[in-house]
Structures are given as structure tokens and as C-alpha cells.
PDB file of C-alpha atoms in Angstrom:
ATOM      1  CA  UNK T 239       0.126  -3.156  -2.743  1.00  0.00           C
ATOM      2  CA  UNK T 240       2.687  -2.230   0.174  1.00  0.00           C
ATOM      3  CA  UNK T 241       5.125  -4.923   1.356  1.00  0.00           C
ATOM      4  CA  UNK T 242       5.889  -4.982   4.935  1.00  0.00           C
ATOM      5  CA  UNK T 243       9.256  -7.384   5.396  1.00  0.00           C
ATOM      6  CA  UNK T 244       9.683  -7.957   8.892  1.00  0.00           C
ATOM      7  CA  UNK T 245      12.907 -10.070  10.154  1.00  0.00           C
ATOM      8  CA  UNK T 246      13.858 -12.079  11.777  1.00  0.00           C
ATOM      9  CA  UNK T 247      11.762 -15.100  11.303  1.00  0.00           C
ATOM     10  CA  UNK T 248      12.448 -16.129  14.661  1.00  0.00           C
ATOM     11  CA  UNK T 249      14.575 -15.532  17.417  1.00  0.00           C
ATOM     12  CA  UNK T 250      15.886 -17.303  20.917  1.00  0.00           C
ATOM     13  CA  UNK T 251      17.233 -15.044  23.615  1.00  0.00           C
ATOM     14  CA  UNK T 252      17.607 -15.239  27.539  1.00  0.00           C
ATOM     15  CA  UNK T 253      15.198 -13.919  29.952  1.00  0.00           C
ATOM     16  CA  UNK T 254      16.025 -10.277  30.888  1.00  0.00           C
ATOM     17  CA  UNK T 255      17.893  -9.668  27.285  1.00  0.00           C
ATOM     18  CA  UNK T 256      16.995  -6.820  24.865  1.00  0.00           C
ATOM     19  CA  UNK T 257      15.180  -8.347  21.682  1.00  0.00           C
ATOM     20  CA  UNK T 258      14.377  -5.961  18.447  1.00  0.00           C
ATOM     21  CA  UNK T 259      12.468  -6.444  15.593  1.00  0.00           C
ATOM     22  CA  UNK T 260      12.687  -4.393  12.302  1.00  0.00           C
ATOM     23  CA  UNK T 261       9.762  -3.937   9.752  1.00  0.00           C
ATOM     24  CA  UNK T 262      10.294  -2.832   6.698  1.00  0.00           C
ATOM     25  CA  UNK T 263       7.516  -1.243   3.933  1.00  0.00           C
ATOM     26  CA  UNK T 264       7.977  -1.209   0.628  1.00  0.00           C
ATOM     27  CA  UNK T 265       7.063   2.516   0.619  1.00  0.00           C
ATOM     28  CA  UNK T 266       6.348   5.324   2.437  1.00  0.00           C
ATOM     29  CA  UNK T 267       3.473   4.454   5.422  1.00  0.00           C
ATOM     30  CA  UNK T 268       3.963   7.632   7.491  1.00  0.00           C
ATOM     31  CA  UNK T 269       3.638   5.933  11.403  1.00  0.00           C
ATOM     32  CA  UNK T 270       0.868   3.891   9.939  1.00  0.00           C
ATOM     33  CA  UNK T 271       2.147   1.148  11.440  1.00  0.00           C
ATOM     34  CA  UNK T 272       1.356  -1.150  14.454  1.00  0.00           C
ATOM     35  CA  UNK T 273       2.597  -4.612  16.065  1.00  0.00           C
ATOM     36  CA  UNK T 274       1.324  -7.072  17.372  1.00  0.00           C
ATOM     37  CA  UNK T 275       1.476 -10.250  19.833  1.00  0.00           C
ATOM     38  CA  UNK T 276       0.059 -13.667  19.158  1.00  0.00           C
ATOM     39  CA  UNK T 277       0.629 -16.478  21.339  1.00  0.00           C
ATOM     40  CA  UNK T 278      -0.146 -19.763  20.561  1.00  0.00           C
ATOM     41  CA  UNK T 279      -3.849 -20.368  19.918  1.00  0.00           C
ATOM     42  CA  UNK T 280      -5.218 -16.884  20.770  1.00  0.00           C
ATOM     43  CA  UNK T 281      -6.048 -13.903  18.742  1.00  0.00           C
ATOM     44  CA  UNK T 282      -3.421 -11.179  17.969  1.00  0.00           C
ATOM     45  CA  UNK T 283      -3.547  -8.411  20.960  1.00  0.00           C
ATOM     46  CA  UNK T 284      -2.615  -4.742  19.814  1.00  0.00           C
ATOM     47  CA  UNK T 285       0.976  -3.926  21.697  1.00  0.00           C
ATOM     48  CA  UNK T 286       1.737  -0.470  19.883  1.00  0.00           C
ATOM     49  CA  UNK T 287       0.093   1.548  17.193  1.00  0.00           C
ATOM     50  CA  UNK T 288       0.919   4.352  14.982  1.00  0.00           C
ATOM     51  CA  UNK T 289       4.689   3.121  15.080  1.00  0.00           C
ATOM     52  CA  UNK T 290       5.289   4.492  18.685  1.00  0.00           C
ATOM     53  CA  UNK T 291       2.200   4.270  21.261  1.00  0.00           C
ATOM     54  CA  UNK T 292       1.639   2.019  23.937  1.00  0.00           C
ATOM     55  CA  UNK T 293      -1.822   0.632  23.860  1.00  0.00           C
ATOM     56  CA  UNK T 294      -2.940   0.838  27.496  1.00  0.00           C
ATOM     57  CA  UNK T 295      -2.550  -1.457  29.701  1.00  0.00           C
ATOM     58  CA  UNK T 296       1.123  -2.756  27.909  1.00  0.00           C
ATOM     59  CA  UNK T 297       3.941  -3.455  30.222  1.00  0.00           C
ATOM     60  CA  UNK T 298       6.236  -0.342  29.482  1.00  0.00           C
ATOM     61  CA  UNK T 299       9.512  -2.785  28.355  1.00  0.00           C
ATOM     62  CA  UNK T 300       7.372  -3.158  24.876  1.00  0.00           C
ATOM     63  CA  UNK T 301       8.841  -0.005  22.180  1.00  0.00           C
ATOM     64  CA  UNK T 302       8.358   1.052  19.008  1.00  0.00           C
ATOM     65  CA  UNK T 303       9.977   3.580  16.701  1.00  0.00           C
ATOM     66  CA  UNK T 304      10.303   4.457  13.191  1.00  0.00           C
ATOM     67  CA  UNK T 305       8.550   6.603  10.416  1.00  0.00           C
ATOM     68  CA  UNK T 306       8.408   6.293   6.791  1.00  0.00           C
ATOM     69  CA  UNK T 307       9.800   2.566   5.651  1.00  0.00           C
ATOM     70  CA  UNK T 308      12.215   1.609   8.445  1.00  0.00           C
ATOM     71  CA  UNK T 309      10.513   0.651  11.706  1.00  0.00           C
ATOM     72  CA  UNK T 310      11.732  -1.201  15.187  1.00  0.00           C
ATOM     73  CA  UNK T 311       9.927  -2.992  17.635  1.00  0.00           C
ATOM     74  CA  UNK T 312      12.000  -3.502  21.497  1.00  0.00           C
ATOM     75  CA  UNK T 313      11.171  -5.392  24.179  1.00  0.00           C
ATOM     76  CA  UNK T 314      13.877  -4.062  26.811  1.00  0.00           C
ATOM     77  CA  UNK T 315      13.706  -6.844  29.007  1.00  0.00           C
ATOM     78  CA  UNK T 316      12.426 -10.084  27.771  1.00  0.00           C
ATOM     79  CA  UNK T 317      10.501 -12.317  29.906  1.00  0.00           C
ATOM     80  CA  UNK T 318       8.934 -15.884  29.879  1.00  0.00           C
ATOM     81  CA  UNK T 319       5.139 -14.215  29.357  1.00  0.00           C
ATOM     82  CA  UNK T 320       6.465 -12.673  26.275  1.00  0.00           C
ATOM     83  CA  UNK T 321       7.212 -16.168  24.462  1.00  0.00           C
ATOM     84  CA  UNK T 322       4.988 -15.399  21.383  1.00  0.00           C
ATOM     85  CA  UNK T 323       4.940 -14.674  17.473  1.00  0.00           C
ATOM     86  CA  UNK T 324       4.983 -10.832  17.222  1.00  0.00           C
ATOM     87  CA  UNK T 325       3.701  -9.255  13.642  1.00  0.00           C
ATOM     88  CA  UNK T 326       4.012  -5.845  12.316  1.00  0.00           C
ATOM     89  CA  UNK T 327       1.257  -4.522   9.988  1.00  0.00           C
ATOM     90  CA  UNK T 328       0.515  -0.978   7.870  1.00  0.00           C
ATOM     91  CA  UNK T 329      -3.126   0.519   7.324  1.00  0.00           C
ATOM     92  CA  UNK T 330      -3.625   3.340   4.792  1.00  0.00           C
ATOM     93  CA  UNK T 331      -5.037   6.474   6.275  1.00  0.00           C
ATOM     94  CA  UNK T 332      -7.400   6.421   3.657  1.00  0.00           C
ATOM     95  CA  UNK T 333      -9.239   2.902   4.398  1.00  0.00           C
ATOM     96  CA  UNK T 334      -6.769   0.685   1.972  1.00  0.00           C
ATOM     97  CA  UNK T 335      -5.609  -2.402   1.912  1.00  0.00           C
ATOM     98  CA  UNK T 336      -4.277  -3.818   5.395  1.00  0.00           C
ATOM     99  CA  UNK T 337      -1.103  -5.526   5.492  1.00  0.00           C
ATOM    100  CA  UNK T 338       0.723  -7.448   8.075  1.00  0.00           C
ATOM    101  CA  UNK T 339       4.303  -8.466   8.415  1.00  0.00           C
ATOM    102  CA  UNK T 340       5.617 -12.325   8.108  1.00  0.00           C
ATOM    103  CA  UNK T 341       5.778 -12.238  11.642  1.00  0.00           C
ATOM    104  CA  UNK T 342       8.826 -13.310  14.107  1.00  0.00           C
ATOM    105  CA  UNK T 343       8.881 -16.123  16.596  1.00  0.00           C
ATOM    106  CA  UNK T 344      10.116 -15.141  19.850  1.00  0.00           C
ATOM    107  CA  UNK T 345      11.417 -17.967  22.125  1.00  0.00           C
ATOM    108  CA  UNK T 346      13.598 -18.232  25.216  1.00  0.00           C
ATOM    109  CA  UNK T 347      17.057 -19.591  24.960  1.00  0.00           C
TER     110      UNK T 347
ATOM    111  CA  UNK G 844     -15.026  -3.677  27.318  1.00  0.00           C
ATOM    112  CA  UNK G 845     -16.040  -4.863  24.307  1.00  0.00           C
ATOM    113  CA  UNK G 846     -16.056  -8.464  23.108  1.00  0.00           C
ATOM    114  CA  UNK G 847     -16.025 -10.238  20.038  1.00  0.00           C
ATOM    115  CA  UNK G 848     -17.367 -13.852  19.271  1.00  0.00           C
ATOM    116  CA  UNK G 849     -17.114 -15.432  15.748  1.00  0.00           C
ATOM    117  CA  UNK G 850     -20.079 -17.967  14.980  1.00  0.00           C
ATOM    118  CA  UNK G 851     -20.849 -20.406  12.292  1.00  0.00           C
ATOM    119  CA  UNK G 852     -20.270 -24.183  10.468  1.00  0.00           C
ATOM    120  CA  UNK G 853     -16.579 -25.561  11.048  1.00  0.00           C
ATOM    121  CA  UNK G 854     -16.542 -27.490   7.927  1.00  0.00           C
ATOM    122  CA  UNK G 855     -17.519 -26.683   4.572  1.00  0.00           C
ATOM    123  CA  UNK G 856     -17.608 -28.649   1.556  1.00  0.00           C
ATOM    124  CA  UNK G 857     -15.215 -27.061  -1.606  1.00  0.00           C
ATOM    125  CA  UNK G 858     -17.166 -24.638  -4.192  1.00  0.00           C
ATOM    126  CA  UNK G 859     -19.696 -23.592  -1.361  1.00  0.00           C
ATOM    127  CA  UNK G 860     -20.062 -20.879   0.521  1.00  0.00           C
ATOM    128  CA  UNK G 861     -18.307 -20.618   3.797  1.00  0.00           C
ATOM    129  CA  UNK G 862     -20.332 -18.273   6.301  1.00  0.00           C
ATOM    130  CA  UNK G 863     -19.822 -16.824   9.574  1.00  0.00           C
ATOM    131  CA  UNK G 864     -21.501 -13.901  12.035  1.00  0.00           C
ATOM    132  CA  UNK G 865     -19.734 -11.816  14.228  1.00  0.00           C
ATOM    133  CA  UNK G 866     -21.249 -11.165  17.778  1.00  0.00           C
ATOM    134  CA  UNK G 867     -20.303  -7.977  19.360  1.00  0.00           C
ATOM    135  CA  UNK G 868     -20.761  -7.213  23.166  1.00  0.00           C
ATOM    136  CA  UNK G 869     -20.359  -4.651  25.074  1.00  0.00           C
ATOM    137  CA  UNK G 870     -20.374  -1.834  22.655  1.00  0.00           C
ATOM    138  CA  UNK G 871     -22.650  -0.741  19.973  1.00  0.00           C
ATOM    139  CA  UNK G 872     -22.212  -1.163  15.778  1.00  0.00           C
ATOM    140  CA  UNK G 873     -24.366   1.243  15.357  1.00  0.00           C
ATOM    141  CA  UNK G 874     -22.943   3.985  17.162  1.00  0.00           C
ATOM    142  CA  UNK G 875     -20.289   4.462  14.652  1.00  0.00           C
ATOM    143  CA  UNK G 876     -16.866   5.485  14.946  1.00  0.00           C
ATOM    144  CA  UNK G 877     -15.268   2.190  14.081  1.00  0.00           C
ATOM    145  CA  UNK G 878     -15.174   0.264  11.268  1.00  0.00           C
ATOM    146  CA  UNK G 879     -15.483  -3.659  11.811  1.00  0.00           C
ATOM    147  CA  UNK G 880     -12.952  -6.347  10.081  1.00  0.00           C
ATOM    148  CA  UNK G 881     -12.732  -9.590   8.893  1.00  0.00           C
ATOM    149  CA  UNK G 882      -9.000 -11.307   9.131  1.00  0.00           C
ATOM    150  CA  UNK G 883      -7.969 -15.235   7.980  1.00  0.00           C
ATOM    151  CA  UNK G 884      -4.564 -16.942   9.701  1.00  0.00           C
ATOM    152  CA  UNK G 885      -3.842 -19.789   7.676  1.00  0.00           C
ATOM    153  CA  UNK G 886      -2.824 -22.993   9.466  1.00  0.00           C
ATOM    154  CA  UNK G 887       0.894 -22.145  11.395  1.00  0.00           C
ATOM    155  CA  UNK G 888       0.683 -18.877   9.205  1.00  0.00           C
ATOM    156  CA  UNK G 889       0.450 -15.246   9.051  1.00  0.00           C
ATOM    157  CA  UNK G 890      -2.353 -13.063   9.251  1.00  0.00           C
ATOM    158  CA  UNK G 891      -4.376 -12.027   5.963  1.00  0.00           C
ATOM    159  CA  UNK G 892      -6.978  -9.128   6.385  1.00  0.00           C
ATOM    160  CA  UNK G 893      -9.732  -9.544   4.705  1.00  0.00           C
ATOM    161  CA  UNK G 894     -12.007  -6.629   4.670  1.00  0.00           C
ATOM    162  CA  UNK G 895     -13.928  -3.925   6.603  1.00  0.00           C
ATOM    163  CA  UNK G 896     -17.690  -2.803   6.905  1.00  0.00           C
ATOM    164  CA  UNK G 897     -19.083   0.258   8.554  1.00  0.00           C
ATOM    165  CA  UNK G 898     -22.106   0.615  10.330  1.00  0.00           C
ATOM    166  CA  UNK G 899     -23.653   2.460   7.388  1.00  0.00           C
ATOM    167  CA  UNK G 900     -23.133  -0.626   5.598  1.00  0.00           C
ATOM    168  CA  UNK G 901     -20.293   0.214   3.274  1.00  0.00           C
ATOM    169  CA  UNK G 902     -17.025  -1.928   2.625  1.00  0.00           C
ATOM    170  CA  UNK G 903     -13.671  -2.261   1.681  1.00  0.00           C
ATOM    171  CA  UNK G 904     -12.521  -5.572   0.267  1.00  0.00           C
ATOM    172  CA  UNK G 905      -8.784  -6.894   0.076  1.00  0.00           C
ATOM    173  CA  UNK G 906      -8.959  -7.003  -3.922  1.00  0.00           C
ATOM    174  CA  UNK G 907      -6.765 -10.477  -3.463  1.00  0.00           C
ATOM    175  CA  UNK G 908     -10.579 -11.660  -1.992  1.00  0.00           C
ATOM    176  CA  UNK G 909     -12.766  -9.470  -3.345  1.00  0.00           C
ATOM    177  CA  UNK G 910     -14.841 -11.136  -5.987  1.00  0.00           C
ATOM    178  CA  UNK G 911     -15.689 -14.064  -3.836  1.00  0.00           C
ATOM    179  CA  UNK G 912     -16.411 -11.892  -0.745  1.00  0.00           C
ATOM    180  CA  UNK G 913     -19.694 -10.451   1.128  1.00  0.00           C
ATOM    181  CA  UNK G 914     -19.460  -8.286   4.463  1.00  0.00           C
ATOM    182  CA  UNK G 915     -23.162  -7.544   5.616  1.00  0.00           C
ATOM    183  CA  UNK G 916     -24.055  -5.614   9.063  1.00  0.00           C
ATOM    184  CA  UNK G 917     -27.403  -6.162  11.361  1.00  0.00           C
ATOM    185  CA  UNK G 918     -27.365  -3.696  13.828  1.00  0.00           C
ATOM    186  CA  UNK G 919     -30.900  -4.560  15.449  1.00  0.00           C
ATOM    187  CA  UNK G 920     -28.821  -7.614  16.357  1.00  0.00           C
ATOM    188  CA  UNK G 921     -25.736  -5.847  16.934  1.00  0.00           C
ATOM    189  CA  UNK G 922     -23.598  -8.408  14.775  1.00  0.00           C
ATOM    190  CA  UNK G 923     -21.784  -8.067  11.224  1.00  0.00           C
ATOM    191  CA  UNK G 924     -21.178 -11.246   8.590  1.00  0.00           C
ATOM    192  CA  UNK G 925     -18.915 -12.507   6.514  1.00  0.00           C
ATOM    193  CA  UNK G 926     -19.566 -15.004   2.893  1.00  0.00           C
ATOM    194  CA  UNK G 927     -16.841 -16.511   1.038  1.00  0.00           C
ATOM    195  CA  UNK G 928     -17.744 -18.228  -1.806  1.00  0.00           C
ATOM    196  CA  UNK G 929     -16.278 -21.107  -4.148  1.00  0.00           C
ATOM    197  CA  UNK G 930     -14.267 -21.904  -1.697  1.00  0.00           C
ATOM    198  CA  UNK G 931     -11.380 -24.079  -2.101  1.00  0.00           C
ATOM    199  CA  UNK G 932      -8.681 -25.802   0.974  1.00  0.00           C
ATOM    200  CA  UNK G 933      -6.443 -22.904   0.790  1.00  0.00           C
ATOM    201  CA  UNK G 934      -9.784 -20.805   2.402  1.00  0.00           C
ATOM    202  CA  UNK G 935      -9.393 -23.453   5.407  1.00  0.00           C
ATOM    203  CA  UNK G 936      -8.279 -21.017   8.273  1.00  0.00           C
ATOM    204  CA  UNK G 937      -8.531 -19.254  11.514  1.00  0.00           C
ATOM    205  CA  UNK G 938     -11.116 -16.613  10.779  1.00  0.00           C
ATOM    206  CA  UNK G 939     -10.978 -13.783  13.282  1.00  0.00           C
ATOM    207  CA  UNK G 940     -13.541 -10.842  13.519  1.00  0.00           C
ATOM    208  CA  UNK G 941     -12.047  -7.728  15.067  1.00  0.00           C
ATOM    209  CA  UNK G 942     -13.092  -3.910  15.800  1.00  0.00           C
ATOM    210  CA  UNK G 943     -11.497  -1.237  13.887  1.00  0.00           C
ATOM    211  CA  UNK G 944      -9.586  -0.555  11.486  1.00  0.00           C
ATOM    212  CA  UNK G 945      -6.640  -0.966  12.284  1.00  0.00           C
ATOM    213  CA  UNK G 946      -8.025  -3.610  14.340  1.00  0.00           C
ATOM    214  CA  UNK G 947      -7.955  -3.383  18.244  1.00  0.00           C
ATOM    215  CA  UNK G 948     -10.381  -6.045  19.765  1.00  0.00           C
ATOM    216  CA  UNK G 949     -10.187  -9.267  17.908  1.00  0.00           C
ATOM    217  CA  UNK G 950     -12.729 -12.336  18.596  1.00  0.00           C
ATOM    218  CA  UNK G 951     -11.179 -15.664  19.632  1.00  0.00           C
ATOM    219  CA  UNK G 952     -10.885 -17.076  16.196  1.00  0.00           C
ATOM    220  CA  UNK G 953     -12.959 -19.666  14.593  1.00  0.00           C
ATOM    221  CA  UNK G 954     -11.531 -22.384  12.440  1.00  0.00           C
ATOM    222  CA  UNK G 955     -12.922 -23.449   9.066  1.00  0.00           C
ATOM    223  CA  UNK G 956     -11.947 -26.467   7.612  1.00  0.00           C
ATOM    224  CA  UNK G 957     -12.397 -26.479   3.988  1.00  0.00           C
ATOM    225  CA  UNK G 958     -13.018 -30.534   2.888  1.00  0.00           C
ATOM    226  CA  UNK G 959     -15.342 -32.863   1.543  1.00  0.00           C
TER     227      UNK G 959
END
């Protein structure tokens, strides 16, 4: 099974600072790849899929990049709404096994 | 828009069978096109996906799950199902049914507690 290993665990910045995320698979995914934002007692909502789209509606400071294994995840300008756990996770193109990241905890310093 | 609502006992007893539907609004299973999933969140965890059924009725299991788990559609009542069995306290989770795969529209979670 791929491995996604997604750091850091958590994080604390200020309001209006640049926050990144990295997600690395244990092999080769392509842009198969999409993250995530959970806050506290609600479902995940899709932020970006196939490593680099905006899902619509998704304030445009939210970025992702990356093919292959190495992947980032931005948010150019944090702000209070985006206090949340944010989780990267791969699908197979061919229906496979589903895998998300460990997640990171994003809070305000 | 479609919706999502999960549905079904909060609290089952170890070695049974935990069950829960899936209520979907707003669009149609039937229609095809998307594949619908099944994903557990552990308590102050991360996510574990679970599996996926298509309208046609086949699946795709997470083989970590896959010999205690059923996914079942009913499309005359526009809703898809999920059976764990034997279950033990580490199945006690957040149990999420979402659209697609990978998932876009989740439902609001349900929590199963797994005790006697």
C-alpha cells in the first residue's frame, strides 16, 4: 500500500502569514492527490484535487503543487476561519486503495 | 447540491454487527458517474477510507477491512449501506458517507460507539 507522510503535525502561525504543508507518497501517485480541511466536529471539505485545482467556491489564498511523491499545500495568507486540521490523501486512477495523510493542525499564534 | 446523511444505532455491543444507511439528496445513485464511499475517523484521529460501491452494485474494499465488510446500494430508495461485523472498540468511530471517489460531498458523520 502507498504511504502518504504529511508534516508537520501541527503548526501555530500569525494571521496574514504564509503556512505550507508538504505530503509525501511512498511512490509515484502522478497528481493523484488532494487535501483537505476538517474543522473541529465537521466532515472533511475538498480544498484542492488532483495536486493543483481549486475546488470551486475556495478562497484563492488556498495552493497546491507537486507531482509524483513530493507535494505542497499553501495558504498565502492565513486567517482565523482557516483554524483547522488539514489532510492530504492519494486515490489510484484505477479504483485502489484510498489513503490519507496524518494530517496537520493548523492554529493561530 | 447534493447532500449526504448517515443513519443508524450509536452503540453496538462487541462481536456484532455495526450497521448504517447512507441517505443521499439532491442527486441521483442511480444515474451513475460516481462511485459512493464509506470513511471511519477514529476518536481525535485521522481519516481511514473504507470502501466504495457503484450504482451497479460493485465494490472495492480497503483489504485492511475487507473480510468483515458489506457495502450494499438501494437505488429505489436512493441510499447505499454499510455492515461491519465482529466488531471490536477499535471500530468505535466517526463514520462518514461521502460521494465519489475521491470523495467530494461527505455526510455529517455519525458516531459509533463500540461497548457493552
Amino acid at each position: 500500500d502507498i504511504q502518504m507522510t504529511q508534516s508537520p503535525s501541527s503548526l501555530s502561525a500569525s494571521v496574514g502569514d504564509r503556512v505550507t504543508i508538504t505530503c509525501q507518497a511512498s511512490q509515484d501517485i502522478s497528481n493523484y492527490l488532494n487535501w483537505y480541511q476538517q474543522k473541529p466536529g465537521k466532515a472533511p471539505k475538498l480544498l484542492i484535487y488532483d495536486a493543483s485545482n481549486l475546488e470551486t467556491g475556495v478562497p484563492s489564498r488556498f495552493s497546491g503543487s507537486g507531482s509524483g511523491t513530493d507535494f505542497t499545500f499553501t495558504i498565502s495568507s492565513l486567517q482565523p476561519e482557516d483554524i483547522a486540521t488539514y489532510y492530504c490523501q492519494q486515490y489510484d486512477n484505477l479504483g485502489g486503495v484510498l489513503t490519507f495523510g496524518g494530517g496537520t493542525k493548523v492554529e493561530i499564534k | 447540491q447534493v447532500q449526504l446523511q448517515e443513519s443508524g444505532p450509536g452503540l453496538v455491543k462487541p462481536s456484532q454487527t455495526l450497521s448504517l444507511t447512507c441517505t443521499v439528496s439532491g442527486g441521483s445513485i442511480s444515474s451513475g458517474g460516481y462511485y459512493w464511499s464509506w470513511i471511519r475517523q477514529h476518536p481525535g484521529k485521522g481519516l481511514e477510507w473504507i470502501g466504495y460501491i457503484y450504482y451497479s452494485g460493485s465494490t472495492y474494499y480497503n483489504p485492511s477491512l475487507k473480510s468483515r465488510v458489506t457495502i450494499s446500494v438501494d437505488t429505489s430508495k436512493n441510499q447505499f449501506s454499510l455492515k461491519l461485523s465482529s466488531v471490536t472498540a477499535a471500530d468505535t468511530a466517526v463514520y462518514y458517507c461521502a460521494r465519489g471517489y475521491p470523495p467530494d460531498y461527505w455526510g455529517q458523520g455519525t458516531l459509533v460507539t463500540v461497548s457493552s
